[in-house]
CSV table of C-alpha atoms and ligand atoms in Angstrom, one decimal:
chain,number,residue,atom,x,y,z
A,54,MET,CA,-103.8,-72.9,-110.2
A,55,ILE,CA,-102.3,-70.8,-107.2
A,56,LEU,CA,-100.5,-72.6,-104.6
A,57,GLY,CA,-100.1,-71.2,-101.0
A,58,VAL,CA,-97.5,-72.5,-98.5
A,59,GLY,CA,-97.7,-76.1,-98.0
A,60,ASP,CA,-100.0,-76.6,-100.9
A,61,PHE,CA,-99.3,-79.0,-103.8
A,62,GLY,CA,-101.1,-79.7,-107.1
A,63,ALA,CA,-100.9,-80.7,-110.9
A,64,VAL,CA,-102.5,-79.4,-114.2
A,65,ASN,CA,-102.5,-81.0,-117.4
A,66,GLN,CA,-105.1,-79.0,-119.6
A,67,ALA,CA,-103.9,-76.6,-122.6
A,68,GLY,CA,-103.8,-73.2,-121.0
A,69,GLU,CA,-103.4,-74.0,-117.6
A,70,GLU,CA,-100.5,-73.1,-115.2
A,71,VAL,CA,-99.5,-73.5,-111.7
A,72,LYS,CA,-98.0,-70.7,-109.8
A,73,THR,CA,-96.7,-69.9,-106.3
A,74,PHE,CA,-95.9,-66.4,-105.0
A,75,ALA,CA,-92.7,-65.3,-102.9
A,76,LEU,CA,-90.8,-68.1,-102.0
A,77,GLY,CA,-88.4,-67.2,-99.3
A,78,SER,CA,-86.8,-69.8,-97.4
A,79,CYS,CA,-89.6,-72.3,-98.9
A,80,VAL,CA,-88.7,-74.2,-101.9
A,81,ALA,CA,-91.0,-75.0,-104.9
A,82,VAL,CA,-90.5,-78.6,-106.2
A,83,ILE,CA,-91.8,-78.7,-109.9
A,84,PHE,CA,-92.3,-82.1,-111.6
A,85,LEU,CA,-92.5,-82.1,-115.4
A,86,ASN,CA,-94.0,-85.0,-117.3
A,87,VAL,CA,-93.7,-84.9,-121.1
A,88,LYS,CA,-95.6,-88.1,-121.9
A,89,THR,CA,-98.7,-87.0,-120.4
A,90,ARG,CA,-98.2,-83.2,-120.5
A,91,MET,CA,-98.6,-82.5,-117.0
A,92,VAL,CA,-97.0,-80.4,-114.5
A,93,GLY,CA,-97.0,-80.5,-110.8
A,94,MET,CA,-95.6,-78.3,-107.9
A,95,ALA,CA,-95.2,-78.5,-104.1
A,96,HIS,CA,-94.5,-75.3,-102.0
A,97,ILE,CA,-92.5,-76.9,-99.2
A,98,ALA,CA,-91.9,-74.9,-96.1
A,99,LEU,CA,-89.8,-77.2,-93.6
A,100,PRO,CA,-87.5,-80.2,-94.3
A,101,ASP,CA,-89.2,-82.7,-92.1
A,102,SER,CA,-92.7,-83.6,-90.5
A,103,SER,CA,-91.1,-85.2,-87.3
A,104,ILE,CA,-91.8,-81.8,-85.7
A,105,ASN,CA,-95.5,-82.2,-86.1
A,106,THR,CA,-96.5,-85.4,-87.5
A,107,GLU,CA,-100.4,-84.3,-87.3
A,108,LYS,CA,-99.5,-81.4,-89.7
A,109,GLY,CA,-97.6,-83.9,-92.1
A,110,LYS,CA,-100.9,-85.7,-92.4
A,111,THR,CA,-103.2,-82.7,-92.7
A,112,LYS,CA,-100.9,-80.7,-94.9
A,113,PRO,CA,-98.3,-83.0,-96.5
A,114,GLY,CA,-97.0,-80.4,-98.9
A,115,TYR,CA,-95.8,-78.5,-96.1
A,116,PHE,CA,-92.7,-80.7,-95.5
A,117,ALA,CA,-90.1,-82.3,-97.9
A,118,ASN,CA,-90.6,-85.9,-96.6
A,119,THR,CA,-94.2,-85.8,-96.8
A,120,GLY,CA,-94.7,-83.4,-99.8
A,121,ILE,CA,-92.9,-85.0,-102.4
A,122,PRO,CA,-94.4,-88.5,-102.2
A,123,ALA,CA,-97.9,-86.9,-102.1
A,124,LEU,CA,-97.2,-84.8,-105.2
A,125,LEU,CA,-95.9,-87.9,-107.0
A,126,ASP,CA,-99.0,-89.8,-105.6
A,127,LEU,CA,-101.4,-87.4,-107.1
A,128,MET,CA,-99.7,-87.0,-110.4
A,129,ASN,CA,-99.6,-91.0,-110.6
A,130,ARG,CA,-103.6,-90.7,-109.8
A,131,MET,CA,-103.8,-88.2,-112.7
A,132,GLY,CA,-102.1,-90.7,-115.3
A,133,CYS,CA,-98.2,-90.5,-114.8
A,134,ALA,CA,-96.2,-93.4,-114.2
A,135,ALA,CA,-95.9,-94.3,-110.6
A,136,GLY,CA,-92.7,-93.8,-108.4
A,137,GLY,CA,-91.6,-90.8,-110.3
A,138,VAL,CA,-90.9,-92.8,-113.7
A,139,GLY,CA,-90.2,-90.3,-116.4
A,140,MET,CA,-90.5,-87.0,-114.3
A,141,SER,CA,-88.1,-84.2,-114.9
A,142,VAL,CA,-87.5,-82.2,-111.7
A,143,LYS,CA,-86.8,-78.3,-111.3
A,144,LEU,CA,-86.2,-76.7,-108.0
A,145,ALA,CA,-86.6,-72.9,-107.1
A,146,GLY,CA,-86.5,-71.0,-103.9
A,147,GLY,CA,-84.6,-71.9,-100.6
A,148,ALA,CA,-83.2,-68.3,-100.1
A,149,SER,CA,-81.9,-66.8,-96.9
A,150,ILE,CA,-81.6,-63.4,-95.4
A,151,MET,CA,-78.1,-61.9,-95.0
A,152,ASP,CA,-76.7,-64.2,-92.3
A,153,PRO,CA,-72.7,-64.8,-92.8
A,154,ASN,CA,-72.5,-67.8,-90.6
A,155,ASN,CA,-75.6,-69.5,-91.6
A,156,THR,CA,-77.3,-69.4,-88.3
A,157,PHE,CA,-81.0,-69.3,-89.9
A,158,ASN,CA,-80.1,-72.0,-92.7
A,159,ILE,CA,-83.7,-73.3,-93.1
A,160,GLY,CA,-83.5,-72.5,-97.1
A,161,LYS,CA,-80.3,-74.7,-97.2
A,162,ARG,CA,-81.8,-77.5,-95.0
A,163,ASN,CA,-85.1,-77.3,-97.1
A,164,GLN,CA,-83.0,-77.9,-100.4
A,165,LEU,CA,-81.0,-80.7,-98.9
A,166,ALA,CA,-83.9,-82.5,-97.6
A,167,ILE,CA,-85.7,-82.2,-100.9
A,168,LYS,CA,-82.6,-83.8,-102.8
A,169,LYS,CA,-82.2,-86.6,-100.4
A,170,ILE,CA,-86.1,-87.6,-100.9
A,171,LEU,CA,-85.5,-87.2,-104.7
A,172,TRP,CA,-82.5,-89.5,-104.6
A,173,ARG,CA,-84.9,-92.2,-103.1
A,174,TYR,CA,-87.0,-92.1,-106.4
A,175,HIS,CA,-83.6,-91.9,-108.6
A,176,LEU,CA,-84.5,-88.3,-109.5
A,177,GLY,CA,-82.1,-85.4,-109.7
A,178,ALA,CA,-83.0,-81.8,-110.6
A,179,LEU,CA,-82.6,-80.9,-114.4
A,180,SER,CA,-82.1,-77.4,-113.4
A,181,MET,CA,-82.5,-75.2,-110.3
A,182,ASP,CA,-82.4,-71.6,-109.2
A,183,VAL,CA,-81.9,-71.8,-105.3
A,184,GLY,CA,-80.2,-69.7,-102.4
A,185,GLY,CA,-79.4,-66.1,-102.6
A,186,ASN,CA,-80.9,-63.3,-100.7
A,187,PHE,CA,-84.1,-62.7,-102.7
A,188,SER,CA,-87.7,-64.2,-102.9
A,189,ARG,CA,-88.9,-65.7,-105.9
A,190,THR,CA,-92.3,-66.2,-107.7
A,191,VAL,CA,-92.6,-69.0,-109.8
A,192,ALA,CA,-95.0,-70.2,-112.6
A,193,VAL,CA,-95.1,-73.1,-114.8
A,194,SER,CA,-97.3,-73.5,-118.0
A,195,VAL,CA,-98.9,-76.6,-119.6
A,196,ASP,CA,-98.5,-75.4,-123.0
A,197,THR,CA,-94.8,-74.6,-123.1
A,198,GLY,CA,-93.6,-76.5,-119.8
A,199,LYS,CA,-91.3,-73.4,-119.2
A,200,VAL,CA,-90.5,-72.3,-115.6
A,201,LEU,CA,-90.8,-68.8,-115.2
A,202,LEU,CA,-89.4,-66.9,-112.3
A,203,SER,CA,-89.7,-63.3,-111.0
A,204,SER,CA,-88.4,-61.3,-108.2
A,205,PRO,CA,-89.1,-57.8,-107.3
A,206,GLY,CA,-86.3,-55.3,-108.6
A,207,LYS,CA,-85.1,-57.9,-111.0
A,208,LYS,CA,-86.0,-58.8,-114.7
A,209,ASP,CA,-87.9,-62.2,-115.2
A,210,TRP,CA,-86.0,-65.3,-115.9
A,211,GLU,CA,-86.4,-68.8,-116.8
A,212,ILE,CA,-84.9,-72.1,-115.5
B,208,MET,CA,-71.8,-38.5,-100.1
B,209,SER,CA,-74.4,-37.0,-102.3
B,210,THR,CA,-78.0,-38.0,-101.9
B,211,ILE,CA,-80.8,-37.8,-104.4
B,212,VAL,CA,-83.1,-36.1,-101.9
B,213,ASP,CA,-82.9,-33.0,-99.5
B,214,PRO,CA,-83.3,-34.5,-96.1
B,215,ALA,CA,-85.4,-31.4,-95.3
B,216,GLU,CA,-88.0,-32.6,-97.8
B,217,ILE,CA,-88.3,-36.1,-96.0
B,218,LEU,CA,-88.8,-34.3,-92.6
B,219,LYS,CA,-91.5,-32.0,-94.4
B,220,SER,CA,-93.5,-35.1,-95.4
B,221,ILE,CA,-93.2,-36.8,-91.9
B,222,GLU,CA,-94.9,-33.4,-90.5
B,223,ASN,CA,-97.6,-33.9,-93.3
B,224,THR,CA,-98.3,-37.5,-92.4
B,225,PRO,CA,-102.0,-37.1,-90.5
B,226,LYS,CA,-101.5,-38.1,-86.9
B,227,MET,CA,-102.8,-41.3,-85.5
B,228,SER,CA,-106.4,-41.2,-84.4
B,229,ALA,CA,-106.8,-40.6,-80.8
B,230,SER,CA,-108.4,-43.9,-80.0
B,231,ALA,CA,-105.4,-45.7,-81.3
B,232,THR,CA,-103.1,-43.6,-79.5
B,233,GLU,CA,-104.9,-44.0,-76.1
B,234,LEU,CA,-105.1,-47.9,-76.8
B,235,LEU,CA,-101.5,-48.3,-77.4
B,236,SER,CA,-100.6,-46.5,-74.1
B,237,LEU,CA,-103.4,-48.1,-72.2
B,238,THR,CA,-102.4,-51.7,-73.3
B,239,GLY,CA,-98.8,-51.1,-72.6
B,240,ASP,CA,-99.6,-50.6,-69.2
B,241,PRO,CA,-99.6,-54.0,-67.4
B,242,ASN,CA,-102.2,-52.6,-64.7
B,243,HIS,CA,-105.0,-51.6,-67.2
B,244,ASN,CA,-108.5,-52.5,-66.8
B,245,PHE,CA,-110.6,-53.9,-69.4
B,246,CYS,CA,-113.6,-51.5,-69.2
B,247,ASP,CA,-111.2,-48.8,-70.2
B,248,VAL,CA,-110.4,-50.4,-73.2
B,249,VAL,CA,-114.0,-51.1,-74.0
B,250,ALA,CA,-114.6,-47.4,-73.4
B,251,ILE,CA,-112.2,-46.4,-75.9
B,252,VAL,CA,-113.6,-48.4,-78.6
B,253,ARG,CA,-117.3,-47.3,-77.8
B,254,ASN,CA,-115.9,-43.8,-78.2
B,255,ASP,CA,-114.9,-44.5,-81.8
B,256,SER,CA,-117.6,-45.3,-84.0
B,257,ILE,CA,-115.3,-46.4,-87.0
B,258,LEU,CA,-113.4,-48.5,-84.8
B,259,THR,CA,-116.5,-49.9,-83.3
B,260,ALA,CA,-117.9,-51.1,-86.7
B,261,ARG,CA,-114.6,-52.6,-87.5
B,262,VAL,CA,-114.4,-54.6,-84.5
B,263,LEU,CA,-117.8,-55.9,-84.9
B,264,LYS,CA,-117.0,-56.8,-88.6
B,265,THR,CA,-113.8,-58.6,-87.7
B,266,VAL,CA,-115.3,-60.7,-84.8
B,267,ASN,CA,-118.1,-61.7,-87.0
B,268,SER,CA,-116.0,-62.8,-89.8
B,269,ALA,CA,-115.5,-66.3,-90.9
B,270,ALA,CA,-112.1,-66.5,-89.3
B,271,PHE,CA,-113.8,-66.7,-85.7
B,272,SER,CA,-116.7,-68.9,-86.8
B,273,LEU,CA,-119.0,-68.0,-83.9
B,274,MET,CA,-122.2,-69.5,-83.8
B,275,GLN,CA,-124.0,-66.2,-83.0
B,276,GLU,CA,-123.5,-62.7,-84.4
B,277,VAL,CA,-122.0,-60.5,-81.5
B,278,THR,CA,-123.5,-57.2,-81.4
B,279,SER,CA,-122.0,-56.1,-78.0
B,280,ILE,CA,-118.7,-54.5,-77.8
B,281,ASP,CA,-117.8,-55.8,-74.6
B,282,ARG,CA,-118.1,-59.4,-75.9
B,283,ALA,CA,-116.6,-58.4,-79.3
B,284,VAL,CA,-113.6,-57.2,-77.5
B,285,SER,CA,-113.3,-60.2,-75.2
B,286,PHE,CA,-113.6,-62.6,-78.1
B,287,MET,CA,-110.8,-60.6,-80.1
B,288,GLY,CA,-108.5,-60.3,-77.4
B,289,GLU,CA,-106.7,-56.9,-76.7
B,290,LYS,CA,-103.8,-57.9,-79.0
B,291,MET,CA,-105.9,-58.3,-82.1
B,292,LEU,CA,-108.2,-55.2,-80.9
B,293,VAL,CA,-104.7,-53.1,-81.0
B,294,GLY,CA,-103.9,-54.4,-84.4
B,295,VAL,CA,-107.3,-53.6,-85.9
B,296,ALA,CA,-107.2,-50.2,-84.4
B,297,LEU,CA,-103.6,-49.5,-85.8
B,298,GLU,CA,-104.9,-50.9,-89.2
B,299,VAL,CA,-107.7,-48.3,-89.2
B,300,ALA,CA,-105.5,-45.4,-87.8
B,301,THR,CA,-102.7,-45.9,-90.2
B,302,ALA,CA,-104.5,-47.2,-93.2
B,303,HIS,CA,-103.2,-44.4,-95.6
B,304,LEU,CA,-99.6,-45.6,-94.6
B,305,PHE,CA,-100.3,-49.3,-94.7
B,306,ASP,CA,-102.5,-49.4,-97.6
B,307,LYS,CA,-100.0,-47.4,-99.9
B,308,LYS,CA,-98.2,-49.3,-102.6
B,309,LEU,CA,-94.5,-48.9,-101.7
B,310,GLU,CA,-93.3,-48.2,-105.3
B,311,GLY,CA,-89.9,-47.1,-104.1
B,312,TYR,CA,-89.3,-50.8,-103.1
B,313,GLY,CA,-91.1,-52.0,-105.9
B,314,GLY,CA,-93.8,-53.5,-103.7
B,315,GLU,CA,-97.4,-54.1,-104.3
B,316,ARG,CA,-100.3,-52.4,-102.3
B,317,GLY,CA,-100.9,-54.4,-99.0
B,318,ASP,CA,-97.4,-55.6,-99.1
B,319,LEU,CA,-96.3,-53.5,-96.0
B,320,TRP,CA,-99.4,-54.6,-94.2
B,321,ARG,CA,-99.0,-58.3,-94.7
B,322,HIS,CA,-95.2,-58.1,-93.8
B,323,ASP,CA,-96.0,-56.0,-90.6
B,324,LEU,CA,-98.7,-58.6,-89.7
B,325,ARG,CA,-96.4,-61.7,-90.2
B,326,CYS,CA,-93.7,-59.9,-88.2
B,327,ALA,CA,-96.0,-59.1,-85.4
B,328,ILE,CA,-97.2,-62.9,-85.1
B,329,ALA,CA,-93.6,-64.1,-85.4
B,330,SER,CA,-92.5,-61.5,-82.6
B,331,GLU,CA,-95.2,-62.6,-80.5
B,332,GLU,CA,-94.3,-66.3,-80.9
B,333,ILE,CA,-90.7,-65.8,-80.2
B,334,THR,CA,-91.5,-63.6,-77.2
B,335,LYS,CA,-93.9,-66.6,-76.0
B,336,LEU,CA,-91.2,-69.3,-76.5
B,337,ALA,CA,-87.9,-67.3,-75.6
B,338,GLY,CA,-89.1,-65.7,-72.2
B,339,THR,CA,-88.0,-62.1,-72.9
B,340,GLY,CA,-90.0,-60.9,-69.7
B,341,PHE,CA,-92.0,-58.5,-72.2
B,342,SER,CA,-95.7,-59.2,-72.9
B,343,LYS,CA,-96.2,-61.0,-76.2
B,344,ASP,CA,-98.9,-58.2,-77.0
B,345,LEU,CA,-96.2,-55.6,-76.8
B,346,ALA,CA,-94.2,-57.6,-79.2
B,347,PHE,CA,-97.2,-58.1,-81.5
B,348,THR,CA,-97.7,-54.2,-81.6
B,349,GLY,CA,-94.1,-53.5,-82.0
B,350,GLY,CA,-94.1,-55.9,-85.2
B,351,ILE,CA,-97.1,-54.0,-86.7
B,352,LEU,CA,-95.3,-50.7,-86.4
B,353,HIS,CA,-91.7,-51.5,-87.1
B,354,ASP,CA,-91.4,-50.6,-90.6
B,355,ILE,CA,-93.7,-47.7,-90.6
B,356,GLY,CA,-90.7,-45.5,-91.8
B,357,LYS,CA,-91.0,-47.4,-95.3
B,358,SER,CA,-94.2,-45.8,-96.4
B,359,ILE,CA,-92.7,-42.4,-96.1
B,360,ILE,CA,-89.4,-42.8,-97.7
B,361,SER,CA,-90.8,-45.1,-100.5
B,362,ASP,CA,-91.6,-42.1,-102.2
B,363,TYR,CA,-88.2,-40.9,-102.5
B,364,LEU,CA,-86.8,-44.3,-103.6
B,365,LYS,CA,-88.7,-44.5,-106.8
B,366,ASN,CA,-86.5,-46.3,-109.6
B,367,THR,CA,-83.6,-47.2,-107.3
B,368,ALA,CA,-84.4,-50.7,-106.5
B,369,GLU,CA,-82.6,-52.4,-109.4
B,370,GLY,CA,-79.4,-50.3,-108.8
B,371,ALA,CA,-79.6,-50.8,-105.2
B,372,LEU,CA,-79.8,-54.7,-105.6
B,373,LEU,CA,-76.7,-54.5,-107.9
B,374,GLN,CA,-74.6,-52.4,-105.3
B,375,ILE,CA,-75.6,-54.9,-102.8
B,376,GLU,CA,-74.5,-57.8,-104.9
B,377,GLU,CA,-71.2,-56.1,-105.7
B,378,GLY,CA,-70.7,-55.4,-102.0
B,379,ALA,CA,-70.7,-51.8,-102.4
B,380,TYR,CA,-73.6,-51.5,-100.1
B,381,ALA,CA,-73.7,-53.7,-96.9
B,382,ASP,CA,-77.4,-54.4,-97.1
B,383,TYR,CA,-80.8,-52.6,-97.9
B,384,LEU,CA,-80.6,-50.1,-94.9
B,385,ASP,CA,-77.1,-49.2,-95.9
B,386,ALA,CA,-78.5,-48.7,-99.5
B,387,GLU,CA,-81.1,-46.4,-98.0
B,388,GLN,CA,-78.4,-44.4,-96.3
B,389,ASN,CA,-76.4,-44.0,-99.3
B,390,LEU,CA,-79.3,-42.8,-101.5
B,391,LEU,CA,-80.9,-40.8,-99.0
B,392,GLY,CA,-78.9,-40.1,-96.2
B,393,THR,CA,-81.2,-41.7,-93.8
B,394,ASP,CA,-83.2,-44.8,-93.6
B,395,HIS,CA,-86.5,-46.1,-92.7
B,396,THR,CA,-85.6,-46.8,-89.0
B,397,LEU,CA,-84.6,-43.1,-88.7
B,398,VAL,CA,-87.7,-41.9,-90.6
B,399,GLY,CA,-89.7,-44.3,-88.3
B,400,GLU,CA,-88.4,-43.0,-85.3
B,401,THR,CA,-89.1,-39.3,-86.2
B,402,LEU,CA,-92.7,-40.5,-87.0
B,403,ALA,CA,-93.0,-42.4,-83.7
B,404,LEU,CA,-91.8,-39.1,-81.8
B,405,ASP,CA,-94.5,-37.2,-83.7
B,406,TRP,CA,-97.1,-39.6,-82.9
B,407,LYS,CA,-96.1,-39.8,-79.3
B,408,LEU,CA,-95.6,-43.5,-79.1
B,409,PRO,CA,-94.5,-45.3,-76.0
B,410,GLU,CA,-90.7,-45.6,-75.5
B,411,PRO,CA,-90.6,-49.5,-76.2
B,412,LEU,CA,-92.3,-49.1,-79.5
B,413,ARG,CA,-90.0,-46.2,-80.5
B,414,GLN,CA,-87.1,-48.5,-79.7
B,415,VAL,CA,-88.4,-51.3,-82.0
B,416,ILE,CA,-88.9,-48.9,-84.8
B,417,ARG,CA,-85.6,-47.3,-84.4
B,418,TYR,CA,-83.3,-50.4,-83.7
B,419,HIS,CA,-85.0,-53.5,-85.5
B,420,HIS,CA,-82.0,-53.8,-87.6
B,421,GLN,CA,-79.4,-53.0,-85.0
B,422,PRO,CA,-81.0,-54.5,-81.9
B,423,ALA,CA,-77.5,-54.3,-80.1
B,424,GLU,CA,-77.9,-50.6,-80.1
B,425,ALA,CA,-81.4,-50.5,-78.3
B,426,SER,CA,-81.4,-49.3,-74.6
B,427,ASP,CA,-80.5,-52.2,-72.3
B,428,GLU,CA,-84.0,-52.2,-70.8
B,429,TYR,CA,-85.8,-53.0,-74.1
B,430,ARG,CA,-83.1,-54.8,-75.9
B,431,ALA,CA,-84.6,-58.3,-75.6
B,432,LEU,CA,-87.8,-57.0,-77.1
B,433,VAL,CA,-86.1,-55.2,-80.1
B,434,TYR,CA,-84.3,-58.7,-80.6
B,435,ALA,CA,-87.6,-60.5,-80.7
B,436,VAL,CA,-88.9,-58.3,-83.5
B,437,HIS,CA,-85.5,-58.2,-85.0
B,438,LEU,CA,-85.8,-62.0,-85.6
B,439,GLY,CA,-89.7,-61.7,-86.2
B,440,ASP,CA,-88.9,-59.3,-89.2
B,441,LEU,CA,-86.4,-61.5,-90.6
B,442,LEU,CA,-88.6,-64.7,-90.3
B,443,ALA,CA,-91.4,-62.8,-91.9
B,444,MET,CA,-89.1,-62.1,-94.9
B,445,MET,CA,-88.1,-65.8,-95.0
B,446,GLY,CA,-91.8,-66.7,-95.1
B,447,GLY,CA,-92.2,-64.8,-98.2
B,448,SER,CA,-93.8,-61.8,-96.7
B,449,GLY,CA,-91.5,-58.8,-97.8
B,450,THR,CA,-92.3,-55.3,-98.9
B,451,GLY,CA,-90.5,-55.6,-102.4
B,452,ALA,CA,-87.1,-55.5,-103.6
B,453,ASP,CA,-85.4,-55.0,-100.1
B,454,ASN,CA,-87.1,-58.5,-99.1
B,455,MET,CA,-84.2,-60.6,-97.4
B,456,HIS,CA,-81.5,-58.0,-98.0
B,457,TYR,CA,-81.1,-57.5,-94.2
B,458,THR,CA,-78.6,-58.7,-91.8
B,459,LEU,CA,-79.1,-61.2,-88.9
B,460,ASP,CA,-77.5,-60.2,-85.8
B,461,GLU,CA,-76.4,-63.4,-84.1
B,462,ARG,CA,-76.2,-61.9,-80.7
B,463,TYR,CA,-79.8,-62.6,-80.4
B,464,LYS,CA,-78.8,-65.8,-78.4
B,465,ASP,CA,-77.6,-63.6,-75.5
B,466,TYR,CA,-81.1,-62.3,-75.1
B,467,LEU,CA,-83.5,-65.0,-76.6
B,468,ASN,CA,-83.4,-68.7,-75.5
B,469,LEU,CA,-84.1,-70.5,-79.0
B,470,SER,CA,-82.8,-73.7,-80.1
B,471,ASN,CA,-82.8,-74.4,-84.0
B,472,GLY,CA,-85.8,-76.8,-83.4
B,473,ASP,CA,-87.6,-73.8,-81.7
B,474,MET,CA,-87.1,-71.9,-85.0
B,475,GLU,CA,-88.8,-74.6,-87.1
B,476,LEU,CA,-91.7,-74.7,-84.6
B,477,ILE,CA,-92.1,-70.9,-84.7
B,478,ILE,CA,-92.3,-71.0,-88.4
B,479,LEU,CA,-94.8,-73.4,-88.5
B,480,ASN,CA,-96.9,-71.7,-85.7
B,481,VAL,CA,-96.5,-68.5,-87.3
B,482,ASP,CA,-97.7,-69.8,-90.8
B,483,GLU,CA,-100.9,-71.1,-89.2
B,484,ALA,CA,-101.5,-67.9,-87.1
B,485,TYR,CA,-100.8,-65.7,-90.1
B,486,GLU,CA,-103.4,-67.6,-92.2
B,487,LYS,CA,-105.8,-67.1,-89.7
B,488,ALA,CA,-105.1,-63.6,-88.7
B,489,SER,CA,-105.0,-62.2,-92.7
B,490,GLU,CA,-108.4,-63.7,-93.0
B,491,SER,CA,-110.0,-61.5,-90.3
B,492,MET,CA,-107.9,-58.5,-90.3
B,493,ALA,CA,-107.6,-58.0,-94.0
B,494,GLY,CA,-109.7,-55.0,-94.1
B,495,GLY,CA,-109.3,-52.7,-96.6
B,496,THR,CA,-106.2,-54.5,-98.2
B,497,ASP,CA,-106.5,-57.8,-100.0
B,498,ALA,CA,-104.8,-60.5,-98.2
C,11,FE2,FE1,-87.1,-52.7,-91.2
C,12,FE2,FE1,-89.5,-55.3,-91.7
């Protein structure tokens, strides 16, 4: 399953993976549920849907405040416990361009907004790879539960 | 400073780069003139059969979701709008450059076109919102062409990406432009400018190509336009459309605030609008590259 900007989804069949390409200032929120062997991901672009509530409804995955509840809801309907119970969380992305005074801090603001929403569910990130000045492609496989990252000019790594 | 390539080599590749098609050059200078006439635009398209075919294909693509097939060029051009027409013309005229896999940057085929298209849309959005006094179409075209120098120097940057990233991380190079300077003794903005002169591109577009990473050095007259593309370029990278290993390794010039009236809230709105417009445009303008 390939996710574009603002998409979210979950997979639970052997051999399946969920993947998103080139996260710049966007952040991938990854949920892993061991009990059901399910992995979910949302490709979040902006912190809060208040700038366009209509878009928050038509494409909830685009914003942190609507994307996380929408993904948890989907995974609940697919068989996970409600309210994020039993979920492990990993985060990747939220990078920035070279910007010494943090003028364009969308990546950072995305990270903060996501952590705030996660706290509401009593969830914290088990591991994360965020910030820096490079884009990330992220893939998560059902079989291994491993989160693999890649970026042009770098060797692949895992979180 | 010793570089890995003789600058004369790079000059030679610029000279060997095919010229832009006559119709693309004419469209650029015509649409850059605020008093131009729609009929003249249509006439240029009509005289170029490849461009005509592409315009009709684009306007009849799913992205426009028109009820009836459009077969007349007049109607096709007015549906499409001049901005999009210039985009299609440039894509056809410079396909050999845009389509190339930027190996020197560790990029994939089509990355440059996607980056340029996203930058074009962002530059246009910024121009609309910030009131630069420049036409949004000019900002769009500037965005399409701003990194054209990359397709030339990419050939000379093979196997340098990993090392360049390390040097930037260690602070030995300030950013990727500085890395290019250190490795080649030139960079994609200088090579782009030479190409622009060779193609006889109008002055504002040459300024965009030359100064999009150093907007403060652009001439007074065009500085606001160059700042708009400077921001549009960085927004394209933040949106995930880069050209390879250099992605996000460029420095923001905060003095854009002196030329562009944009709040932080505006930036978020621009990101949202750009994502939507980009999705629509990449469907219809994908052409030879897959987007
Ligand atoms: Fe550039
Ligand atoms: Fe660029």
